[in-house]
């Protein structure tokens, strides 16, 4: 059984890892394009990146309920229930995506001011961030449709299709961004606006490809009329995830605001490091998806022991992969950063931070894997409680103290974030060991 579970984890994880690597390459190359255009354009992503990620992650929290419910329904071989869950999820995506997109568009200037301040030395980055945000926000409904469709594929056990969707959408993003940022092939040179248009086009491709593949390829996921009971079940599981993400992203945006007040050089260094560290984020997320999917399916099939074994295997593999990535960060810090900038001052800030990032990678693996296990089982309250202590308290307090009170600057920020990963990994492991997650009962019609 253990050998079979290893195969199942790897079969689920490798396309998700490859999808993550594609996403990382896209993020990496996108930042390289902006860095080649101007340092101010790259620095502006310190505003645009965190706020877009935070808003759509927060309001996309319902997708965790979708994953848990579809996974259970697939494990129990209830195809009609799968279709109802997906149809209901699409309706939620359209409504919430529209709400977030329009509200974000109207508040773009205020958002940029809160995150970056009104200092003269950050005015160029602030103006570019407003342009990018105002454009991308309007694609909110399309982004959410694409995201929930990918979650549905993953919950069904199909992680290859999202990989290919990401490949084609990413190619569109990078190709159009390069053309429109620099004005190649006779197109106008649009700068940061061109990068934003490239992002919007990738969101459109993501959603359209996903819907077409659901319609013509998938043997498991189907459309069905939404049901109020299904809507309630999704939100019953998801509201603690919303609370968790609200806590996490409140702390994260405070964290991003601290970096914005360290100046352009620190912002540039941080954005380059975030693009590099995405290797770790995405690999951890891939194994989290594998853990959540297998746990949901095994519990739906009434096999709690196999769910436990799948959780252990996913976590071990995640720690192994992220430890290797940590070694890359530790020994290759300066060459990696030089891909983004040649500024000696930025490199002097960034290299010490990369060594701290190296030590945080296995902690990130533990945190994401155990979070995925609990969410896949339907226990979404524990990660919410953990977010109250880690991202909302430990990270902002330690980062502020180390960066400003102790004068360590960006290095202090990265030490503080590592302390957050350590806190969460210990807590989540303790809850996992208790085993209560194996006995949770959920259902789309409950």
Tab-separated table of C-alpha atoms in Angstrom:
chain	number	residue	atom	x	y	z
A	1	UNK	CA	0.000	0.000	0.000
A	2	UNK	CA	2.802	2.419	0.894
A	3	UNK	CA	4.434	1.920	-2.518
A	4	UNK	CA	1.095	2.571	-4.227
A	5	UNK	CA	0.574	5.743	-2.192
A	6	UNK	CA	4.056	6.981	-3.108
A	7	UNK	CA	3.100	6.531	-6.749
A	8	UNK	CA	-0.208	8.349	-6.258
A	9	UNK	CA	1.476	11.267	-4.485
A	10	UNK	CA	4.144	11.536	-7.175
A	11	UNK	CA	1.576	11.238	-9.984
A	12	UNK	CA	-0.397	14.095	-8.464
A	13	UNK	CA	2.580	16.157	-7.383
A	14	UNK	CA	4.883	16.126	-10.406
A	15	UNK	CA	2.460	17.891	-12.777
A	16	UNK	CA	1.643	20.335	-9.964
A	17	UNK	CA	5.368	20.880	-9.372
A	18	UNK	CA	5.901	21.377	-13.109
A	19	UNK	CA	2.915	23.722	-13.208
A	20	UNK	CA	4.479	25.552	-10.286
A	21	UNK	CA	7.823	25.733	-12.049
A	22	UNK	CA	6.063	27.148	-15.090
A	23	UNK	CA	4.364	29.701	-12.855
A	24	UNK	CA	7.722	30.490	-11.275
A	25	UNK	CA	9.387	30.880	-14.664
A	26	UNK	CA	6.552	33.173	-15.729
A	27	UNK	CA	6.883	35.255	-12.551
A	28	UNK	CA	10.672	35.176	-12.837
A	29	UNK	CA	10.670	36.233	-16.501
A	30	UNK	CA	7.942	38.812	-15.960
A	31	UNK	CA	10.128	40.465	-13.310
A	32	UNK	CA	13.161	40.235	-15.622
A	33	UNK	CA	11.179	42.039	-18.332
A	34	UNK	CA	10.172	44.790	-15.918
A	35	UNK	CA	13.679	45.014	-14.460
A	36	UNK	CA	15.107	45.398	-17.980
A	37	UNK	CA	12.573	48.146	-18.658
A	38	UNK	CA	13.318	50.122	-15.463
A	39	UNK	CA	14.118	49.658	-11.776
A	40	UNK	CA	10.999	51.702	-10.939
A	41	UNK	CA	8.823	49.244	-12.883
A	42	UNK	CA	10.278	46.316	-10.944
A	43	UNK	CA	9.913	48.165	-7.625
A	44	UNK	CA	6.256	48.933	-8.423
A	45	UNK	CA	5.485	45.220	-8.214
A	46	UNK	CA	6.090	45.504	-4.457
A	47	UNK	CA	2.647	47.151	-4.459
A	48	UNK	CA	0.886	45.344	-7.313
A	49	UNK	CA	2.086	41.825	-6.507
A	50	UNK	CA	1.075	41.683	-2.820
A	51	UNK	CA	-2.284	43.426	-3.243
A	52	UNK	CA	-3.439	41.311	-6.200
A	53	UNK	CA	-2.324	38.112	-4.518
A	54	UNK	CA	-3.929	39.113	-1.227
A	55	UNK	CA	-7.297	40.224	-2.615
A	56	UNK	CA	-7.899	37.292	-4.946
A	57	UNK	CA	-6.479	34.771	-2.483
A	58	UNK	CA	-8.762	36.137	0.238
A	59	UNK	CA	-11.942	36.095	-1.813
A	60	UNK	CA	-10.946	32.849	-3.496
A	61	UNK	CA	-10.975	31.123	-0.094
A	62	UNK	CA	-14.173	29.299	-1.056
A	63	UNK	CA	-12.099	27.163	-3.450
A	64	UNK	CA	-10.786	25.197	-0.446
A	65	UNK	CA	-14.355	24.097	0.257
A	66	UNK	CA	-14.710	23.211	-3.424
A	67	UNK	CA	-11.551	21.084	-3.286
A	68	UNK	CA	-12.619	19.219	-0.146
A	69	UNK	CA	-16.154	18.566	-1.407
A	70	UNK	CA	-15.193	17.528	-4.947
A	71	UNK	CA	-12.413	15.325	-3.583
A	72	UNK	CA	-14.826	13.552	-1.240
A	73	UNK	CA	-17.447	13.188	-3.985
A	74	UNK	CA	-14.865	11.741	-6.395
A	75	UNK	CA	-13.685	9.304	-3.725
A	76	UNK	CA	-17.290	8.240	-3.137
A	77	UNK	CA	-17.927	8.048	-6.935
A	78	UNK	CA	-20.849	10.534	-6.809
A	79	UNK	CA	-20.648	12.198	-10.232
A	80	UNK	CA	-23.898	14.171	-9.922
A	81	UNK	CA	-22.646	15.758	-6.722
A	82	UNK	CA	-19.352	16.710	-8.407
A	83	UNK	CA	-21.270	18.522	-11.153
A	84	UNK	CA	-23.441	20.439	-8.657
A	85	UNK	CA	-20.412	21.535	-6.672
A	86	UNK	CA	-18.570	22.793	-9.758
A	87	UNK	CA	-21.631	24.596	-11.154
A	88	UNK	CA	-22.173	26.322	-7.809
A	89	UNK	CA	-18.489	27.243	-7.586
A	90	UNK	CA	-18.601	28.956	-10.994
A	91	UNK	CA	-21.453	31.188	-9.845
A	92	UNK	CA	-19.504	32.161	-6.743
A	93	UNK	CA	-16.451	32.935	-8.905
A	94	UNK	CA	-18.377	35.335	-11.142
A	95	UNK	CA	-20.019	37.206	-8.265
A	96	UNK	CA	-16.967	37.508	-6.015
A	97	UNK	CA	-14.596	38.209	-8.915
A	98	UNK	CA	-16.788	41.092	-10.065
A	99	UNK	CA	-17.068	42.494	-6.546
A	100	UNK	CA	-13.323	42.387	-5.892
A	101	UNK	CA	-12.354	43.636	-9.345
A	102	UNK	CA	-14.620	46.694	-9.401
A	103	UNK	CA	-13.886	47.649	-5.789
A	104	UNK	CA	-10.145	47.272	-6.331
A	105	UNK	CA	-10.294	49.364	-9.491
A	106	UNK	CA	-12.073	52.203	-7.699
A	107	UNK	CA	-9.627	52.158	-4.773
A	108	UNK	CA	-6.388	51.710	-6.748
A	109	UNK	CA	-4.815	55.022	-5.740
A	110	UNK	CA	-5.703	54.575	-2.068
A	111	UNK	CA	-4.277	51.059	-2.057
A	112	UNK	CA	-0.972	52.228	-3.541
A	113	UNK	CA	-0.717	55.072	-1.028
A	114	UNK	CA	-1.274	52.744	1.928
A	115	UNK	CA	1.332	50.242	0.752
A	116	UNK	CA	4.064	52.534	-0.486
A	117	UNK	CA	3.398	55.896	1.164
A	118	UNK	CA	3.694	59.300	-0.479
A	119	UNK	CA	7.462	59.847	-0.335
A	120	UNK	CA	9.092	61.596	-3.254
A	121	UNK	CA	11.607	58.789	-3.735
A	122	UNK	CA	8.835	56.232	-4.315
A	123	UNK	CA	6.516	58.402	-6.424
A	124	UNK	CA	7.572	56.826	-9.739
A	125	UNK	CA	6.990	53.289	-8.469
A	126	UNK	CA	3.646	54.332	-6.963
A	127	UNK	CA	2.405	55.791	-10.254
A	128	UNK	CA	3.396	52.654	-12.179
A	129	UNK	CA	1.734	50.435	-9.578
A	130	UNK	CA	-1.542	52.349	-9.964
A	131	UNK	CA	-1.482	51.826	-13.740
A	132	UNK	CA	-0.857	48.085	-13.393
A	133	UNK	CA	-3.481	47.577	-10.686
A	134	UNK	CA	-6.212	49.544	-12.454
A	135	UNK	CA	-5.814	47.365	-15.553
A	136	UNK	CA	-5.537	43.941	-13.930
A	137	UNK	CA	-8.334	44.472	-11.378
A	138	UNK	CA	-10.949	44.528	-14.132
A	139	UNK	CA	-10.134	40.922	-15.027
A	140	UNK	CA	-11.299	39.783	-11.581
A	141	UNK	CA	-14.245	37.553	-12.669
A	142	UNK	CA	-12.155	35.897	-15.389
A	143	UNK	CA	-9.279	35.251	-12.969
A	144	UNK	CA	-11.625	33.630	-10.430
A	145	UNK	CA	-13.291	31.398	-13.044
A	146	UNK	CA	-9.896	30.136	-14.183
A	147	UNK	CA	-8.720	29.561	-10.612
A	148	UNK	CA	-11.737	27.546	-9.472
A	149	UNK	CA	-11.660	25.465	-12.647
A	150	UNK	CA	-8.045	24.516	-11.972
A	151	UNK	CA	-8.986	23.624	-8.374
A	152	UNK	CA	-11.780	21.394	-9.697
A	153	UNK	CA	-9.368	19.525	-11.960
A	154	UNK	CA	-6.890	19.073	-9.098
A	155	UNK	CA	-9.571	17.870	-6.678
A	156	UNK	CA	-10.622	15.249	-9.223
A	157	UNK	CA	-7.067	13.903	-9.296
A	158	UNK	CA	-6.128	15.505	-12.633
A	159	UNK	CA	-3.097	17.753	-12.134
A	160	UNK	CA	-1.803	17.396	-15.712
A	161	UNK	CA	-4.529	19.504	-17.297
A	162	UNK	CA	-3.821	22.524	-15.042
A	163	UNK	CA	-0.146	22.117	-15.952
A	164	UNK	CA	-0.883	22.480	-19.666
A	165	UNK	CA	-3.319	25.332	-19.083
A	166	UNK	CA	-0.594	27.149	-17.161
A	167	UNK	CA	1.905	26.487	-19.954
A	168	UNK	CA	-0.253	28.048	-22.686
A	169	UNK	CA	-1.486	30.937	-20.535
A	170	UNK	CA	2.036	31.668	-19.353
A	171	UNK	CA	3.350	31.718	-22.909
A	172	UNK	CA	0.681	34.268	-23.811
A	173	UNK	CA	1.544	36.354	-20.751
A	174	UNK	CA	5.267	36.492	-21.429
A	175	UNK	CA	4.967	36.892	-25.180
A	176	UNK	CA	2.472	39.731	-25.055
A	177	UNK	CA	4.209	41.407	-22.109
A	178	UNK	CA	7.531	41.471	-23.968
A	179	UNK	CA	5.918	42.792	-27.128
A	180	UNK	CA	3.879	45.497	-25.389
A	181	UNK	CA	6.374	46.595	-22.720
A	182	UNK	CA	9.142	47.284	-25.263
A	183	UNK	CA	7.002	47.899	-28.352
A	184	UNK	CA	8.428	45.159	-30.584
A	185	UNK	CA	7.041	43.957	-33.953
A	186	UNK	CA	5.522	47.365	-34.622
A	187	UNK	CA	3.404	47.480	-31.472
A	188	UNK	CA	3.437	50.620	-29.305
A	189	UNK	CA	5.810	50.736	-26.338
A	190	UNK	CA	3.414	50.665	-23.373
A	191	UNK	CA	5.786	49.932	-20.472
A	192	UNK	CA	4.034	48.809	-17.294
A	193	UNK	CA	0.638	49.011	-19.051
A	194	UNK	CA	1.882	46.417	-21.546
A	195	UNK	CA	2.809	44.067	-18.703
A	196	UNK	CA	-0.671	44.517	-17.225
A	197	UNK	CA	-2.335	43.748	-20.569
A	198	UNK	CA	-0.205	40.612	-20.874
A	199	UNK	CA	-1.415	39.512	-17.426
A	200	UNK	CA	-5.076	40.129	-18.335
A	201	UNK	CA	-4.722	38.136	-21.563
A	202	UNK	CA	-3.237	35.229	-19.605
A	203	UNK	CA	-6.235	35.306	-17.222
A	204	UNK	CA	-8.575	35.145	-20.225
A	205	UNK	CA	-6.641	32.227	-21.702
A	206	UNK	CA	-6.634	30.423	-18.356
A	207	UNK	CA	-10.421	30.647	-17.946
A	208	UNK	CA	-11.302	29.890	-21.576
A	209	UNK	CA	-9.025	26.860	-21.854
A	210	UNK	CA	-10.265	25.510	-18.529
A	211	UNK	CA	-13.924	25.799	-19.487
A	212	UNK	CA	-13.354	24.251	-22.918
A	213	UNK	CA	-11.486	21.309	-21.429
A	214	UNK	CA	-14.219	20.782	-18.833
A	215	UNK	CA	-16.764	20.740	-21.646
A	216	UNK	CA	-14.926	18.511	-24.121
A	217	UNK	CA	-12.236	16.537	-22.255
A	218	UNK	CA	-12.958	15.861	-18.600
A	219	UNK	CA	-14.606	12.554	-17.740
A	220	UNK	CA	-15.213	13.555	-14.109
A	221	UNK	CA	-15.972	17.294	-13.890
A	222	UNK	CA	-19.267	18.450	-15.380
A	223	UNK	CA	-21.550	21.487	-15.184
A	224	UNK	CA	-24.818	21.266	-13.285
A	225	UNK	CA	-27.342	23.757	-11.970
A	226	UNK	CA	-26.217	25.395	-8.701
A	227	UNK	CA	-27.966	24.352	-5.507
A	228	UNK	CA	-28.491	26.397	-2.371
A	229	UNK	CA	-27.552	23.440	-0.141
A	230	UNK	CA	-24.307	23.023	-2.041
A	231	UNK	CA	-23.587	26.733	-1.696
A	232	UNK	CA	-24.101	26.455	2.054
A	233	UNK	CA	-21.809	23.427	2.273
A	234	UNK	CA	-19.057	25.227	0.374
A	235	UNK	CA	-19.244	28.242	2.665
A	236	UNK	CA	-19.559	26.113	5.811
A	237	UNK	CA	-16.142	24.648	5.045
A	238	UNK	CA	-14.704	27.827	3.552
A	239	UNK	CA	-15.588	30.548	6.049
A	240	UNK	CA	-12.707	29.618	8.383
A	241	UNK	CA	-10.409	29.696	5.328
A	242	UNK	CA	-11.663	33.212	4.614
A	243	UNK	CA	-10.915	34.111	8.227
A	244	UNK	CA	-7.476	32.518	7.974
A	245	UNK	CA	-6.647	34.374	4.783
A	246	UNK	CA	-8.012	37.636	6.157
A	247	UNK	CA	-5.691	37.301	9.140
A	248	UNK	CA	-2.765	36.161	7.014
A	249	UNK	CA	-3.082	38.844	4.364
A	250	UNK	CA	-3.730	41.609	6.894
A	251	UNK	CA	-0.412	40.692	8.447
A	252	UNK	CA	1.163	40.263	5.024
A	253	UNK	CA	0.073	43.680	3.762
A	254	UNK	CA	1.437	45.251	6.939
A	255	UNK	CA	4.608	43.275	6.205
A	256	UNK	CA	4.620	44.600	2.606
A	257	UNK	CA	4.080	48.129	3.905
A	258	UNK	CA	7.165	47.791	6.103
A	259	UNK	CA	9.250	46.870	3.062
A	260	UNK	CA	7.806	49.799	1.129
A	261	UNK	CA	9.157	52.113	3.803
A	262	UNK	CA	12.688	50.743	3.537
A	263	UNK	CA	13.198	52.519	0.199
A	264	UNK	CA	13.542	51.679	-3.493
A	265	UNK	CA	16.692	49.558	-3.137
A	266	UNK	CA	15.144	47.312	-0.494
A	267	UNK	CA	11.939	47.045	-2.559
A	268	UNK	CA	13.907	46.075	-5.670
A	269	UNK	CA	15.927	43.480	-3.750
A	270	UNK	CA	12.803	42.059	-2.134
A	271	UNK	CA	10.950	41.726	-5.442
A	272	UNK	CA	13.913	39.921	-6.991
A	273	UNK	CA	14.062	37.553	-4.007
A	274	UNK	CA	10.318	36.910	-4.092
A	275	UNK	CA	10.629	35.891	-7.745
A	276	UNK	CA	13.485	33.540	-6.809
A	277	UNK	CA	11.784	32.162	-3.682
A	278	UNK	CA	8.736	31.343	-5.782
A	279	UNK	CA	10.603	28.093	-6.511
A	280	UNK	CA	10.016	27.131	-2.887
A	281	UNK	CA	6.479	28.522	-2.659
A	282	UNK	CA	5.308	26.647	-5.720
A	283	UNK	CA	6.924	23.328	-4.842
A	284	UNK	CA	5.417	23.484	-1.345
A	285	UNK	CA	2.017	24.342	-2.823
A	286	UNK	CA	2.229	21.412	-5.262
A	287	UNK	CA	2.740	18.884	-2.476
A	288	UNK	CA	0.028	20.621	-0.461
A	289	UNK	CA	-2.378	20.071	-3.379
A	290	UNK	CA	-1.345	16.405	-3.599
A	291	UNK	CA	-1.873	15.954	0.153
A	292	UNK	CA	-5.249	17.729	0.177
A	293	UNK	CA	-6.530	15.839	-2.875
A	294	UNK	CA	-5.520	12.386	-1.649
A	295	UNK	CA	-6.738	13.013	1.897
A	296	UNK	CA	-10.141	14.183	0.596
A	297	UNK	CA	-10.458	11.225	-1.780
A	298	UNK	CA	-9.300	8.605	0.751
A	299	UNK	CA	-11.637	9.943	3.437
A	300	UNK	CA	-14.472	10.006	0.886
A	301	UNK	CA	-13.712	6.336	0.165
A	302	UNK	CA	-13.741	5.582	3.941
A	303	UNK	CA	-9.992	4.811	4.100
A	304	UNK	CA	-8.632	7.016	6.924
A	305	UNK	CA	-5.447	4.963	7.362
A	306	UNK	CA	-4.506	5.507	3.706
A	307	UNK	CA	-5.292	9.203	4.138
A	308	UNK	CA	-2.786	9.341	7.010
A	309	UNK	CA	-0.117	7.515	5.001
A	310	UNK	CA	-0.647	9.814	2.002
A	311	UNK	CA	-0.235	12.836	4.294
A	312	UNK	CA	3.070	11.535	5.675
A	313	UNK	CA	4.440	10.690	2.238
A	314	UNK	CA	3.471	14.075	0.771
A	315	UNK	CA	5.131	15.882	3.664
A	316	UNK	CA	8.376	13.900	3.464
A	317	UNK	CA	8.706	14.494	-0.268
A	318	UNK	CA	7.943	18.200	0.149
A	319	UNK	CA	10.606	18.632	2.841
A	320	UNK	CA	13.153	16.810	0.665
A	321	UNK	CA	12.481	18.973	-2.400
A	322	UNK	CA	12.421	22.271	-0.501
A	323	UNK	CA	15.603	21.430	1.382
A	324	UNK	CA	17.324	21.022	-1.988
A	325	UNK	CA	15.928	24.400	-3.062
A	326	UNK	CA	17.234	25.876	0.189
A	327	UNK	CA	20.739	24.664	-0.663
A	328	UNK	CA	20.430	26.373	-4.060
A	329	UNK	CA	19.497	29.638	-2.346
A	330	UNK	CA	22.330	29.351	0.168
A	331	UNK	CA	25.142	28.659	-2.298
A	332	UNK	CA	23.773	30.542	-5.308
A	333	UNK	CA	22.440	33.719	-3.704
A	334	UNK	CA	24.506	36.290	-5.579
A	335	UNK	CA	24.345	34.702	-9.068
A	336	UNK	CA	20.577	34.364	-8.747
A	337	UNK	CA	20.154	37.994	-7.696
A	338	UNK	CA	22.436	39.193	-10.495
A	339	UNK	CA	19.877	37.880	-12.972
A	340	UNK	CA	17.665	40.762	-11.849
A	341	UNK	CA	20.026	43.592	-11.029
A	342	UNK	CA	23.677	44.612	-11.162
A	343	UNK	CA	23.273	47.387	-8.586
A	344	UNK	CA	25.917	46.737	-5.868
A	345	UNK	CA	23.724	48.336	-3.193
A	346	UNK	CA	20.777	46.082	-4.033
A	347	UNK	CA	23.029	43.011	-4.074
A	348	UNK	CA	24.512	43.948	-0.706
A	349	UNK	CA	21.001	44.045	0.757
A	350	UNK	CA	19.725	40.920	-0.982
A	351	UNK	CA	22.479	38.322	-0.588
A	352	UNK	CA	22.275	38.039	3.254
A	353	UNK	CA	18.494	37.776	2.982
A	354	UNK	CA	18.799	34.869	0.540
A	355	UNK	CA	20.772	32.883	3.123
A	356	UNK	CA	17.907	33.360	5.595
A	357	UNK	CA	15.429	32.281	2.903
A	358	UNK	CA	17.403	29.050	2.511
A	359	UNK	CA	16.690	28.021	6.106
A	360	UNK	CA	12.984	28.820	5.809
A	361	UNK	CA	12.328	26.400	2.910
A	362	UNK	CA	11.838	23.124	4.857
A	363	UNK	CA	9.683	25.029	7.381
A	364	UNK	CA	7.540	26.223	4.501
A	365	UNK	CA	7.239	22.628	3.281
A	366	UNK	CA	5.981	21.418	6.661
A	367	UNK	CA	3.512	24.292	7.003
A	368	UNK	CA	1.978	23.925	3.541
A	369	UNK	CA	1.771	20.130	3.652
A	370	UNK	CA	0.053	19.928	7.034
A	371	UNK	CA	-2.259	22.798	6.071
A	372	UNK	CA	-3.196	20.904	2.905
A	373	UNK	CA	-3.903	17.738	4.883
A	374	UNK	CA	-6.207	19.524	7.315
A	375	UNK	CA	-8.046	21.463	4.620
A	376	UNK	CA	-8.493	18.356	2.491
A	377	UNK	CA	-10.094	16.642	5.483
A	378	UNK	CA	-12.465	19.568	6.013
A	379	UNK	CA	-10.652	20.990	9.073
A	380	UNK	CA	-10.330	24.611	8.018
A	381	UNK	CA	-10.601	26.089	11.510
A	382	UNK	CA	-7.147	25.015	12.683
A	383	UNK	CA	-5.253	26.868	9.905
A	384	UNK	CA	-7.360	29.945	10.757
A	385	UNK	CA	-6.253	29.780	14.399
A	386	UNK	CA	-2.654	29.305	13.317
A	387	UNK	CA	-2.917	32.381	11.081
A	388	UNK	CA	-4.012	34.424	14.082
A	389	UNK	CA	-0.712	33.720	15.831
A	390	UNK	CA	1.776	33.412	12.968
A	391	UNK	CA	1.076	35.836	10.096
A	392	UNK	CA	-0.927	38.320	12.174
A	393	UNK	CA	1.238	38.479	15.301
A	394	UNK	CA	4.615	36.746	15.025
A	395	UNK	CA	5.502	37.978	11.519
A	396	UNK	CA	4.563	41.694	11.715
A	397	UNK	CA	5.788	42.179	15.291
A	398	UNK	CA	9.111	40.410	14.791
A	399	UNK	CA	9.657	42.024	11.387
A	400	UNK	CA	8.998	45.527	12.700
A	401	UNK	CA	11.185	44.982	15.761
A	402	UNK	CA	14.102	43.493	13.822
A	403	UNK	CA	13.909	45.784	10.775
A	404	UNK	CA	13.317	49.123	12.491
A	405	UNK	CA	13.914	48.898	16.240
A	406	UNK	CA	17.104	46.831	15.805
A	407	UNK	CA	18.029	48.520	12.507
A	408	UNK	CA	18.523	45.300	10.513
A	409	UNK	CA	16.431	46.516	7.584
A	410	UNK	CA	15.384	43.940	5.005
A	411	UNK	CA	17.498	41.247	6.693
A	412	UNK	CA	15.350	41.668	9.807
A	413	UNK	CA	12.222	41.322	7.652
A	414	UNK	CA	13.350	37.931	6.364
A	415	UNK	CA	14.329	36.693	9.815
A	416	UNK	CA	10.895	37.679	11.112
A	417	UNK	CA	9.116	35.843	8.290
A	418	UNK	CA	11.171	32.712	9.038
A	419	UNK	CA	10.063	32.841	12.670
A	420	UNK	CA	6.475	32.863	11.384
A	421	UNK	CA	7.073	29.683	9.316
A	422	UNK	CA	8.644	28.010	12.347
A	423	UNK	CA	5.694	28.859	14.605
A	424	UNK	CA	3.097	27.596	12.148
A	425	UNK	CA	4.918	24.377	11.267
A	426	UNK	CA	5.194	23.338	14.940
A	427	UNK	CA	1.528	24.060	15.680
A	428	UNK	CA	0.173	22.329	12.569
A	429	UNK	CA	2.313	19.250	13.183
A	430	UNK	CA	0.929	18.975	16.727
A	431	UNK	CA	-2.658	19.089	15.420
A	432	UNK	CA	-1.870	16.565	12.698
A	433	UNK	CA	-0.451	14.131	15.263
A	434	UNK	CA	-3.709	14.217	17.256
A	435	UNK	CA	-5.522	12.585	14.296
A	436	UNK	CA	-8.927	14.195	14.814
A	437	UNK	CA	-8.920	15.325	11.164
A	438	UNK	CA	-9.436	11.683	10.091
A	439	UNK	CA	-12.903	11.588	11.685
A	440	UNK	CA	-14.443	14.766	10.183
A	441	UNK	CA	-17.725	14.268	8.301
A	442	UNK	CA	-18.669	16.648	5.459
A	443	UNK	CA	-20.991	16.540	2.478
A	444	UNK	CA	-22.235	18.734	-0.351
A	445	UNK	CA	-25.841	18.225	0.726
A	446	UNK	CA	-25.332	18.621	4.452
